[in-house]
Short mmCIF file of C-alpha atoms in Angstrom, two decimals:
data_model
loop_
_atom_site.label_atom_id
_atom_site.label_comp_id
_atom_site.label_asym_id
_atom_site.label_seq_id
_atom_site.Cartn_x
_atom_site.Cartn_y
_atom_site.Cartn_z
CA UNK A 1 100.83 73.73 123.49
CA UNK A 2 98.04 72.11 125.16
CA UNK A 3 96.71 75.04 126.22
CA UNK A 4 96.68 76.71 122.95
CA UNK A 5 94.82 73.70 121.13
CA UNK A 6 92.15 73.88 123.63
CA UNK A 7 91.75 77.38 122.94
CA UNK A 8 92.26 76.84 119.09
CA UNK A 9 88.90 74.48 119.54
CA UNK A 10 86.99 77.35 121.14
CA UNK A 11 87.63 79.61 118.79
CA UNK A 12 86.29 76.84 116.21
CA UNK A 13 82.88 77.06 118.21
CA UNK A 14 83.05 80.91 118.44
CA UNK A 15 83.22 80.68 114.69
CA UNK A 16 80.42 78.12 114.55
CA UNK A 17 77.92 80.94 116.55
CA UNK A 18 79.33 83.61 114.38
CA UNK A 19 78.53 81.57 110.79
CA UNK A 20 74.69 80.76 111.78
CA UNK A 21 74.47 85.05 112.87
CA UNK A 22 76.57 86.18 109.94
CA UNK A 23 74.83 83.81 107.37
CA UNK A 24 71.32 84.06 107.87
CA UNK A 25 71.98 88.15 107.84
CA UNK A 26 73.92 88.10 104.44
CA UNK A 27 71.57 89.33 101.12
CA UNK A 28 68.57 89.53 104.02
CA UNK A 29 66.14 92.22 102.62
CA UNK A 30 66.11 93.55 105.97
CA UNK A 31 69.62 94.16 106.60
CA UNK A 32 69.79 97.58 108.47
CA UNK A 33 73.30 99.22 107.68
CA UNK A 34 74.26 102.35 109.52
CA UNK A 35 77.36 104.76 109.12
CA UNK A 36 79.80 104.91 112.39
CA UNK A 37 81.33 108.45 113.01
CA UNK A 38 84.13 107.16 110.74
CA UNK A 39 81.46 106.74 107.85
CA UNK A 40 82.85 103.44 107.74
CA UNK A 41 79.20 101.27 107.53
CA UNK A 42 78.14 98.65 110.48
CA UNK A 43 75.10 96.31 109.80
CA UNK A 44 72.82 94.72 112.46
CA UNK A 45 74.91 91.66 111.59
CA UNK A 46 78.01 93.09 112.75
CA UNK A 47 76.82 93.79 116.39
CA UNK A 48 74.65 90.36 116.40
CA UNK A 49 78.05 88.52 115.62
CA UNK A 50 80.08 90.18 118.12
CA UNK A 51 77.17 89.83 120.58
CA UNK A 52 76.84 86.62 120.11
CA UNK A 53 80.59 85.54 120.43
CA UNK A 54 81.10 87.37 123.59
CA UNK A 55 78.40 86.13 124.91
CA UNK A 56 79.95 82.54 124.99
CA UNK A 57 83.23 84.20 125.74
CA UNK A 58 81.80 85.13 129.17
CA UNK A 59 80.92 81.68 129.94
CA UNK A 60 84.14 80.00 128.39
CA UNK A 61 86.16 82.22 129.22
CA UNK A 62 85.72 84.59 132.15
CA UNK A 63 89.56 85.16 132.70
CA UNK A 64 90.01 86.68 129.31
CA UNK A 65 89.27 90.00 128.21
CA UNK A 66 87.68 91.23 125.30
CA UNK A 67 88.56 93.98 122.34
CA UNK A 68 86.07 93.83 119.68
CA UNK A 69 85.17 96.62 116.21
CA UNK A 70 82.15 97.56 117.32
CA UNK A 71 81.91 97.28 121.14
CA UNK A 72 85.50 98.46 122.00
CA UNK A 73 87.50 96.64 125.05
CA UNK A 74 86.02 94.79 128.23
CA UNK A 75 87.79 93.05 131.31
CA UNK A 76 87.37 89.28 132.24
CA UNK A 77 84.75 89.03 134.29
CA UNK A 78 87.02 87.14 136.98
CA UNK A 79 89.59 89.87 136.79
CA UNK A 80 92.61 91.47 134.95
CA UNK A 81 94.97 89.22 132.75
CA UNK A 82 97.23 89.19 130.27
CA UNK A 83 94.78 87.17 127.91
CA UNK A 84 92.50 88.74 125.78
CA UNK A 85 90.22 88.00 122.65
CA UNK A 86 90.00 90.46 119.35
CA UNK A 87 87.26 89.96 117.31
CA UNK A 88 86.45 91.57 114.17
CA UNK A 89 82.78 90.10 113.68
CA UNK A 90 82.61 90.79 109.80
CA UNK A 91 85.99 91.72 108.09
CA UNK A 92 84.76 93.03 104.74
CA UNK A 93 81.30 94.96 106.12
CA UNK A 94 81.36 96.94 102.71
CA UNK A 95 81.38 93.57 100.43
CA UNK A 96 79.00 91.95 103.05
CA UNK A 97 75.82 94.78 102.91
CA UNK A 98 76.70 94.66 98.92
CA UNK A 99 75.80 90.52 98.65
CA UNK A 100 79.69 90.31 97.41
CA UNK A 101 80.49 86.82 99.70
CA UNK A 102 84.17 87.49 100.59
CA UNK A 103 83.74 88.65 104.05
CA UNK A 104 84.57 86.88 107.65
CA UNK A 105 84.45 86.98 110.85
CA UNK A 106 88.07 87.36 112.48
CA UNK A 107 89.08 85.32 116.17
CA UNK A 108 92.20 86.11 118.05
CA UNK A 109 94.03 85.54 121.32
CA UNK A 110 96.25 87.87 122.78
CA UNK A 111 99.16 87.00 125.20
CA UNK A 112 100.15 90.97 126.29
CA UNK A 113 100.94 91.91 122.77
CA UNK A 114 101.24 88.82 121.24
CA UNK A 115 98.54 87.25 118.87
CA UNK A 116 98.97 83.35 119.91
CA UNK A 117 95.68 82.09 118.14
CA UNK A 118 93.98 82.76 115.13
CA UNK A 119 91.15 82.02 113.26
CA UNK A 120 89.12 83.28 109.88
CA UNK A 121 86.04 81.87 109.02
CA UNK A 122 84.21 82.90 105.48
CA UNK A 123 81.34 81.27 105.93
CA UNK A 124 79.50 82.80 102.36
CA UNK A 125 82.74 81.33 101.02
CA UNK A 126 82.49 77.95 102.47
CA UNK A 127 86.44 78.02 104.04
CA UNK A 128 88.77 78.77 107.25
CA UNK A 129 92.61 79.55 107.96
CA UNK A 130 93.17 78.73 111.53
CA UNK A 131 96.48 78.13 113.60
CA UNK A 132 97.93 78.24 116.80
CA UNK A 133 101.16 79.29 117.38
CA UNK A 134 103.56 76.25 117.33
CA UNK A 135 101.31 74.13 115.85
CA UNK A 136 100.85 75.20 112.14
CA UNK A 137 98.11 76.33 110.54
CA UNK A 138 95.39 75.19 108.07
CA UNK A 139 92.69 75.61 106.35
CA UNK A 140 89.37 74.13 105.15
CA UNK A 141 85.58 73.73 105.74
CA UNK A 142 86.41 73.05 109.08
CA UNK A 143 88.83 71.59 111.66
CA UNK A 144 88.20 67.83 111.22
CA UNK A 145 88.58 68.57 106.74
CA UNK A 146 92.18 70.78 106.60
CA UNK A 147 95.01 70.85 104.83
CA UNK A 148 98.41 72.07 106.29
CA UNK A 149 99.22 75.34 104.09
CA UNK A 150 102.18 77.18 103.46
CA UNK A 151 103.81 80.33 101.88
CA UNK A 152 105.45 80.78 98.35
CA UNK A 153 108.73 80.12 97.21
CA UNK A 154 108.97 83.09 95.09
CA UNK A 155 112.18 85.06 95.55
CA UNK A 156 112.14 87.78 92.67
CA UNK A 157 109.59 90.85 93.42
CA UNK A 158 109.21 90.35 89.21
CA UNK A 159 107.95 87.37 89.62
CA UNK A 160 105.28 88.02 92.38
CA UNK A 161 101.93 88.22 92.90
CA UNK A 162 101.18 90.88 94.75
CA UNK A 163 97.88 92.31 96.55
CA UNK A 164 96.79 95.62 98.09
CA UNK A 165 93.52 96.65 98.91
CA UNK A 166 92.92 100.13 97.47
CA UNK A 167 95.18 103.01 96.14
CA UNK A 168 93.50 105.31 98.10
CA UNK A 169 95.33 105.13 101.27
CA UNK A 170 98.55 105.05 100.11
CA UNK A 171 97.59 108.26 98.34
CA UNK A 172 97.24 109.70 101.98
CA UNK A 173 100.36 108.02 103.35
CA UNK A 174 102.38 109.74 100.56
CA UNK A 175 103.77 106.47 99.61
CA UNK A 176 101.43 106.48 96.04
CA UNK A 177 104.46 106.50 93.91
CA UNK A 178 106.06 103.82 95.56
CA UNK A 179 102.99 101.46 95.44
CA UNK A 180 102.74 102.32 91.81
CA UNK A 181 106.16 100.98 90.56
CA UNK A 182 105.88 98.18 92.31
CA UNK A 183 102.67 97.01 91.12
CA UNK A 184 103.98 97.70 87.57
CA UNK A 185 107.04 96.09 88.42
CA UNK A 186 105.42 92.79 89.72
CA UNK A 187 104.40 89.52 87.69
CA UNK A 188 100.95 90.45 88.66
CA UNK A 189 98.84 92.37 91.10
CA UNK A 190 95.32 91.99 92.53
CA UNK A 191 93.08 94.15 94.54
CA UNK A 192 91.31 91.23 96.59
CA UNK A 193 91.38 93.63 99.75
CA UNK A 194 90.30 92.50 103.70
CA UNK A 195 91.40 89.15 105.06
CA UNK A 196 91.46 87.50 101.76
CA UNK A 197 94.03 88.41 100.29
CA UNK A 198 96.26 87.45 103.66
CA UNK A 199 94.76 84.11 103.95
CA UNK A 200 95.68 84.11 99.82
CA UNK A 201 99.57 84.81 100.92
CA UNK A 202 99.27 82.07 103.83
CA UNK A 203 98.34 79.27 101.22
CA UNK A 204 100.85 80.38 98.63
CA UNK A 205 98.39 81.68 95.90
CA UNK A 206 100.18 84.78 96.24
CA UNK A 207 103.16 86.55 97.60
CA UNK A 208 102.80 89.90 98.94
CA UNK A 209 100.34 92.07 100.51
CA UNK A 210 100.89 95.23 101.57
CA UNK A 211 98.14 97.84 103.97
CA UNK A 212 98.93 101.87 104.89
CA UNK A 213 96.75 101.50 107.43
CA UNK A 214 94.88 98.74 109.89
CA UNK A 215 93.28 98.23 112.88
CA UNK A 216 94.31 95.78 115.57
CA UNK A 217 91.13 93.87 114.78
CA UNK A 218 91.69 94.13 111.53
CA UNK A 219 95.33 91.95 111.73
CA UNK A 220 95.20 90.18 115.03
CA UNK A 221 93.48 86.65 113.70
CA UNK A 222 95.64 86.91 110.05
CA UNK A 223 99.46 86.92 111.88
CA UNK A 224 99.30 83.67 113.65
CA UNK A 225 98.14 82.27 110.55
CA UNK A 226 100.60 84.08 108.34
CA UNK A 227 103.76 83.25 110.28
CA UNK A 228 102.64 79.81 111.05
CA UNK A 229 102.57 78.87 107.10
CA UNK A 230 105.96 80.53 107.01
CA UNK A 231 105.34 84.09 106.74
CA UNK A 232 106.63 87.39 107.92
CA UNK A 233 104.53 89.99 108.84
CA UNK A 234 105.60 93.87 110.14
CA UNK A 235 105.01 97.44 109.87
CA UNK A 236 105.96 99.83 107.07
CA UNK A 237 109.15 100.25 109.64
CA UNK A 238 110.06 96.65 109.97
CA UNK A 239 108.79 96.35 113.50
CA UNK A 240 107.29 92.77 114.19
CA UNK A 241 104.35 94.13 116.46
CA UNK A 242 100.50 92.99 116.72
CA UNK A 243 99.10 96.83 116.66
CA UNK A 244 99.49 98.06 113.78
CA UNK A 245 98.69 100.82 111.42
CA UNK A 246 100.38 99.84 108.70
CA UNK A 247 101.45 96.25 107.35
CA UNK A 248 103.59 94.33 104.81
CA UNK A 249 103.00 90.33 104.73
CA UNK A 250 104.96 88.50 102.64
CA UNK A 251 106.27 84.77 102.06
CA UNK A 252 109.91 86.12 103.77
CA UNK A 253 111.79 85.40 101.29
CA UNK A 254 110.53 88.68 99.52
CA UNK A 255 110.56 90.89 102.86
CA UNK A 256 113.11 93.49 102.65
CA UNK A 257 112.40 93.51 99.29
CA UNK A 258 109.25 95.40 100.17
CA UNK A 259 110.61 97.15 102.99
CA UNK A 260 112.80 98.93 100.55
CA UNK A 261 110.12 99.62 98.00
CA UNK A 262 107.84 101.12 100.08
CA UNK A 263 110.09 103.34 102.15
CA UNK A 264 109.89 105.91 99.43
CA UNK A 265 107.64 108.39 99.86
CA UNK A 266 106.25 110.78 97.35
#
């Protein structure tokens, strides 16, 4: 457990370097946005951020490896290991190089497969989720001003909240129909989209969230977090794995429930 606080504490201070980057970048006049081959947009902030934190990585860390969005996986410098960081340097590039504030910058630590720590910090939004596995998690402005958070109590998909982030996808995954009822069928449903809506779930502001498709950076800081407050988190099949490209996240108590709703396809 030790082990995992210590590393909880550096990811706190990977955060803190990411925040100054990420915050003097956001609304700048000279923000220079690009289009990767996936036409997805990267800014000069993204690359600064993830820069920056594996720059301190390298120092703190030179038995763990790296996976990062925009500058793809690198050994420790000391050699192989098991341990590696993912970092998503802004989750939410679109709403970031728009001026909308609900972006972040996502930490993780990977045992093998197995996200151990993670950490969300929205600086624009003035908050963090953070947990360690076995240890809970929390959020707040910062590590020494949390609160211990959990998941819902709902048990009735009628009486959920429930969040997706866009129709389009699930258009492609031929599961459009499905997502449909059940956002007509819920208590209500919100299109907060990114991290927030996870961190959302973890607190208990909401109940549900459901993705067709994700990247490992994307989900590898949120799942620690999630399951620590009391959450389940798995693939569209059920499987309980870190690389995903799909995801349900729910309170648990509403898991199968979901499952069952979005195994129909189209």
């Amino acid at each position: 457990m030790a082990g995992y606080a210590d590393d909880l504490a550096l990811a706190h201070l990977l955060a803190d370097t990411a925040d100054a980057v990420s915050t003097a970048r956001f609304r700048a006049l000279d923000l220079h946005v690009e289009a990767k081959p996936d036409l997805t947009p990267v800014s000069d902030a993204d690359t600064a951020v993830e820069k920056a934190i594996r720059s301190t990585l390298a120092r703190a860390r030179p038995r763990d490896g790296v996976l990062g969005e925009e500058f793809g996986r690198s050994a420790a410098p000391a050699g192989p290991g098991s341990r590696y960081w993912v970092i998503d340097p802004i989750d939410g590039t679109k709403n970031f190089v728009r001026g909308v504030p609900i972006w972040a910058t996502l930490i993780a630590l990977m045992e093998g497969d197995t996200p151990v720590v993670g950490l969300v910090s929205a600086p624009a939004l003035g908050r963090r989720w953070w947990a360690a596995r076995g240890l809970g998690a929390f959020a707040g402005k910062h590590q020494h001003a949390a609160t211990r958070i959990g998941v819902s109590s709902v048990r009735a998909l009628a009486d959920a909240s429930f969040c997706y982030a866009s129709l389009n996808g699930w258009a492609e995954n031929g599961r459009l129909d499905a997502m449909l009822d059940i956002l007509l069928g819920v208590w209500r449903s919100r299109a907060y989209g990114d991290f927030y809506g996870y961190m959302l779930l973890a607190e208990g502001a909401l109940d549900a969230m459901a993705e067709p498709e994700l990247s490992l950076w994307d989900m590898a800081a949120l799942i620690p977090i999630i399951t620590e407050a009391g959450g389940k988190v798995t693939d569209l099949d059920g499987r309980a794995t870190a690389d995903k490209s799909s995801v349900i996240a729910t309170n648990g108590l509403l898991h199968e429930t979901v499952l069952t709703a979005l195994a129909r396809r189209g």
